[in-house]
CSV table of C-alpha atoms in Angstrom, one decimal:
chain,number,residue,atom,x,y,z
A,30,UNK,CA,-12.3,10.0,19.0
A,31,UNK,CA,-9.4,12.4,19.6
A,32,UNK,CA,-8.7,15.6,17.6
A,33,UNK,CA,-5.8,14.1,15.4
A,34,UNK,CA,-8.1,11.2,14.4
A,35,UNK,CA,-10.9,13.7,13.6
A,36,UNK,CA,-8.6,15.6,11.3
A,37,UNK,CA,-7.7,12.3,9.5
A,38,UNK,CA,-11.5,11.6,9.0
A,39,UNK,CA,-11.9,15.2,7.8
A,40,UNK,CA,-9.2,14.7,5.2
A,41,UNK,CA,-11.1,11.7,3.9
A,42,UNK,CA,-14.3,13.6,3.7
A,43,UNK,CA,-12.7,16.4,1.7
A,44,UNK,CA,-11.7,14.0,-1.1
A,45,UNK,CA,-15.1,13.8,-2.9
A,46,UNK,CA,-15.5,17.6,-2.5
A,47,UNK,CA,-12.1,18.1,-4.0
A,48,UNK,CA,-12.8,15.8,-7.0
A,49,UNK,CA,-16.2,17.4,-7.8
A,50,UNK,CA,-14.5,20.8,-7.9
A,51,UNK,CA,-11.5,19.6,-9.9
A,52,UNK,CA,-13.6,17.9,-12.6
A,53,UNK,CA,-16.3,20.6,-12.7
A,54,UNK,CA,-14.5,22.8,-15.2
A,55,UNK,CA,-15.9,26.1,-13.9
A,56,UNK,CA,-13.7,29.2,-13.9
A,57,UNK,CA,-10.9,29.1,-11.3
A,58,UNK,CA,-11.6,25.4,-10.5
A,59,UNK,CA,-7.9,24.7,-10.4
A,60,UNK,CA,-7.5,27.4,-7.7
A,61,UNK,CA,-10.4,26.2,-5.6
A,62,UNK,CA,-9.6,22.4,-5.9
A,63,UNK,CA,-5.9,23.2,-5.2
A,64,UNK,CA,-6.9,25.1,-2.1
A,65,UNK,CA,-9.0,22.2,-0.9
A,66,UNK,CA,-6.1,19.8,-1.6
A,67,UNK,CA,-3.8,22.1,0.3
A,68,UNK,CA,-6.1,22.2,3.3
A,69,UNK,CA,-6.4,18.4,3.2
A,70,UNK,CA,-2.6,18.1,3.0
A,71,UNK,CA,-2.1,20.5,5.9
A,72,UNK,CA,-4.4,18.3,8.1
A,73,UNK,CA,-1.9,15.5,7.4
A,74,UNK,CA,0.9,17.6,8.9
A,75,UNK,CA,-1.3,18.9,11.7
A,76,UNK,CA,-2.8,15.6,12.9
A,77,UNK,CA,0.7,14.0,13.2
A,78,UNK,CA,2.0,17.1,15.1
A,79,UNK,CA,-0.9,17.2,17.5
A,80,UNK,CA,-0.8,13.4,18.1
A,81,UNK,CA,2.9,13.5,19.0
A,82,UNK,CA,2.9,16.7,21.1
A,83,UNK,CA,-0.2,15.7,23.1
A,84,UNK,CA,0.5,12.0,23.4
A,85,UNK,CA,-2.5,11.1,21.4
A,86,UNK,CA,-0.9,8.5,19.1
A,87,UNK,CA,-3.4,5.6,18.6
A,88,UNK,CA,-3.4,2.4,16.5
A,89,UNK,CA,-6.3,3.9,14.6
A,90,UNK,CA,-4.2,7.0,13.7
A,91,UNK,CA,-1.2,4.9,12.8
A,92,UNK,CA,-3.3,2.9,10.4
A,93,UNK,CA,-5.8,5.5,9.0
A,94,UNK,CA,-3.4,8.4,8.6
A,95,UNK,CA,-1.4,6.7,5.8
A,96,UNK,CA,-4.6,5.4,4.3
A,97,UNK,CA,-6.1,8.9,4.2
A,98,UNK,CA,-2.9,10.2,2.6
A,99,UNK,CA,-3.1,7.5,-0.1
A,100,UNK,CA,-6.8,8.2,-0.9
A,101,UNK,CA,-6.1,12.0,-1.1
A,102,UNK,CA,-3.1,11.6,-3.4
A,103,UNK,CA,-4.5,8.9,-5.6
A,104,UNK,CA,-7.7,10.8,-6.1
A,105,UNK,CA,-5.8,13.9,-7.2
A,106,UNK,CA,-3.7,11.8,-9.7
A,107,UNK,CA,-6.7,10.0,-11.1
A,108,UNK,CA,-8.4,13.3,-11.5
A,109,UNK,CA,-5.3,14.6,-13.4
A,110,UNK,CA,-5.3,11.6,-15.7
A,111,UNK,CA,-8.9,12.1,-16.6
A,112,UNK,CA,-8.0,15.7,-17.5
A,113,UNK,CA,-4.9,14.6,-19.5
A,114,UNK,CA,-2.5,16.4,-17.1
A,115,UNK,CA,-0.2,13.6,-16.2
A,116,UNK,CA,1.3,10.3,-17.5
A,117,UNK,CA,-1.0,7.4,-16.7
A,118,UNK,CA,1.9,5.0,-16.3
A,119,UNK,CA,3.4,7.0,-13.5
A,120,UNK,CA,0.1,7.1,-11.8
A,121,UNK,CA,-0.4,3.3,-12.2
A,122,UNK,CA,3.0,2.7,-10.6
A,123,UNK,CA,2.1,4.9,-7.7
A,124,UNK,CA,-1.3,3.2,-7.2
A,125,UNK,CA,0.3,-0.3,-7.5
A,126,UNK,CA,2.8,0.7,-4.7
A,127,UNK,CA,0.1,2.0,-2.5
A,128,UNK,CA,-2.0,-1.2,-2.9
A,129,UNK,CA,1.1,-3.3,-2.1
A,130,UNK,CA,2.0,-1.4,1.0
A,131,UNK,CA,-1.6,-1.2,2.2
A,132,UNK,CA,-1.7,-5.0,1.8
A,133,UNK,CA,1.5,-5.3,3.8
A,134,UNK,CA,-0.1,-3.2,6.6
A,135,UNK,CA,-3.1,-5.5,6.6
A,136,UNK,CA,-0.8,-8.6,6.9
A,137,UNK,CA,1.1,-6.8,9.7
A,138,UNK,CA,-2.2,-5.9,11.5
A,139,UNK,CA,-3.3,-9.6,11.2
A,140,UNK,CA,-0.1,-10.5,13.1
A,141,UNK,CA,-0.6,-7.8,15.7
A,142,UNK,CA,1.9,-5.4,14.3
A,143,UNK,CA,1.0,-1.8,13.3
A,144,UNK,CA,3.4,-0.3,10.7
A,145,UNK,CA,3.8,3.4,11.3
A,146,UNK,CA,5.0,5.7,8.5
A,147,UNK,CA,8.8,6.0,8.3
A,148,UNK,CA,11.0,8.8,7.0
A,149,UNK,CA,11.1,7.3,3.4
A,150,UNK,CA,7.3,7.1,3.4
A,151,UNK,CA,7.1,10.7,4.5
A,152,UNK,CA,9.6,11.7,1.7
A,153,UNK,CA,7.3,9.9,-0.7
A,154,UNK,CA,4.3,11.8,0.5
A,155,UNK,CA,6.0,15.2,0.4
A,156,UNK,CA,7.3,14.6,-3.2
A,157,UNK,CA,3.9,13.6,-4.3
A,158,UNK,CA,2.3,16.6,-2.8
A,159,UNK,CA,4.9,18.9,-4.3
A,160,UNK,CA,4.2,17.4,-7.7
A,161,UNK,CA,0.5,17.7,-7.4
A,162,UNK,CA,0.6,21.3,-6.1
A,163,UNK,CA,3.0,22.3,-8.9
A,164,UNK,CA,0.5,20.8,-11.5
A,165,UNK,CA,-2.3,22.9,-9.9
A,166,UNK,CA,-0.2,26.0,-10.0
A,167,UNK,CA,0.9,25.5,-13.6
A,168,UNK,CA,-2.6,24.7,-14.8
A,169,UNK,CA,-4.1,27.7,-13.0
A,170,UNK,CA,-1.5,30.0,-14.7
A,171,UNK,CA,-2.6,28.6,-18.1
A,172,UNK,CA,-6.3,29.2,-17.1
A,173,UNK,CA,-5.5,32.8,-16.1
A,174,UNK,CA,-3.9,33.3,-19.5
A,175,UNK,CA,-6.9,31.8,-21.3
A,176,UNK,CA,-9.2,34.1,-19.3
A,177,UNK,CA,-6.8,37.0,-20.4
A,178,UNK,CA,-6.2,37.8,-16.7
A,179,UNK,CA,-2.5,37.1,-17.2
A,180,UNK,CA,-0.7,38.1,-20.4
A,181,UNK,CA,0.5,35.1,-22.6
A,182,UNK,CA,4.0,33.8,-21.6
A,183,UNK,CA,6.6,34.0,-24.3
A,184,UNK,CA,8.2,30.7,-25.0
A,185,UNK,CA,9.8,29.1,-28.1
A,186,UNK,CA,7.0,26.5,-28.2
A,187,UNK,CA,3.7,25.6,-26.8
A,188,UNK,CA,3.6,26.8,-23.2
A,189,UNK,CA,1.0,24.2,-22.2
A,190,UNK,CA,3.2,21.4,-23.4
A,191,UNK,CA,6.1,22.8,-21.4
A,192,UNK,CA,3.9,22.9,-18.2
A,193,UNK,CA,2.8,19.4,-18.9
A,194,UNK,CA,6.4,18.3,-19.2
A,195,UNK,CA,7.4,20.0,-15.9
A,196,UNK,CA,4.4,18.4,-14.1
A,197,UNK,CA,5.4,15.0,-15.4
A,198,UNK,CA,9.0,15.4,-14.5
A,199,UNK,CA,8.0,16.3,-10.9
A,200,UNK,CA,5.6,13.4,-10.8
A,201,UNK,CA,8.4,11.2,-12.1
A,202,UNK,CA,10.6,12.2,-9.2
A,203,UNK,CA,7.7,11.5,-6.8
A,204,UNK,CA,7.3,8.1,-8.5
A,205,UNK,CA,10.9,7.3,-7.8
A,206,UNK,CA,10.5,8.1,-4.1
A,207,UNK,CA,7.3,6.1,-4.1
A,208,UNK,CA,8.9,3.0,-5.5
A,209,UNK,CA,12.0,3.4,-3.3
A,210,UNK,CA,10.0,3.8,-0.1
A,211,UNK,CA,7.9,0.7,-1.0
A,212,UNK,CA,11.0,-1.4,-1.6
A,213,UNK,CA,12.4,-0.3,1.8
A,214,UNK,CA,9.1,-1.1,3.6
A,215,UNK,CA,9.2,-4.6,2.0
A,216,UNK,CA,12.8,-5.2,3.0
A,217,UNK,CA,12.3,-4.0,6.5
A,218,UNK,CA,9.2,-6.1,7.0
A,219,UNK,CA,10.1,-9.2,5.0
A,220,UNK,CA,9.8,-11.4,8.1
A,221,UNK,CA,6.0,-10.8,8.0
A,222,UNK,CA,5.8,-13.0,4.8
A,223,UNK,CA,7.5,-16.0,6.5
A,224,UNK,CA,5.3,-15.9,9.7
A,225,UNK,CA,2.8,-18.7,10.1
A,226,UNK,CA,-0.2,-18.5,12.4
């Protein structure tokens, strides 16, 4: 197994560690789990870069890299839902899209076709990661204020409600790109549904 594929496997292995820390509730858990998520997200960038620059692109990498991305992102979003940090409907839409496109990849693989990530899929991933990282940052700021490490922010209302709104707005943008990229995948590969074996 080459290095890019090992990084993909590492990303998958980081997911349970990330979730345990995120849901633990110990002081600074948003910082630690956010850093783990950041490391996992960086391996996504790094494995693709290494695979292209060193000519190490494999069918395993083309298939597993997007799957690892989905597992990482969905795990973070489900963790956020359990903590009441994001809208469950946005998360359900994202998960439904991911299941749909993963099914499309399986149909394509059954027909001897490997669907690599396109630019819209990458835009979807980036928008999701930006939203997730922003939620981590906002919640860690709140935690620091609760621990009296940071002074309370002055705002005309409940600052936690404002941060929750900002996180959901960013997640809403990510959901838009998620649905859009899914529609584009389906349109570009509609011939797969009409193929008979």
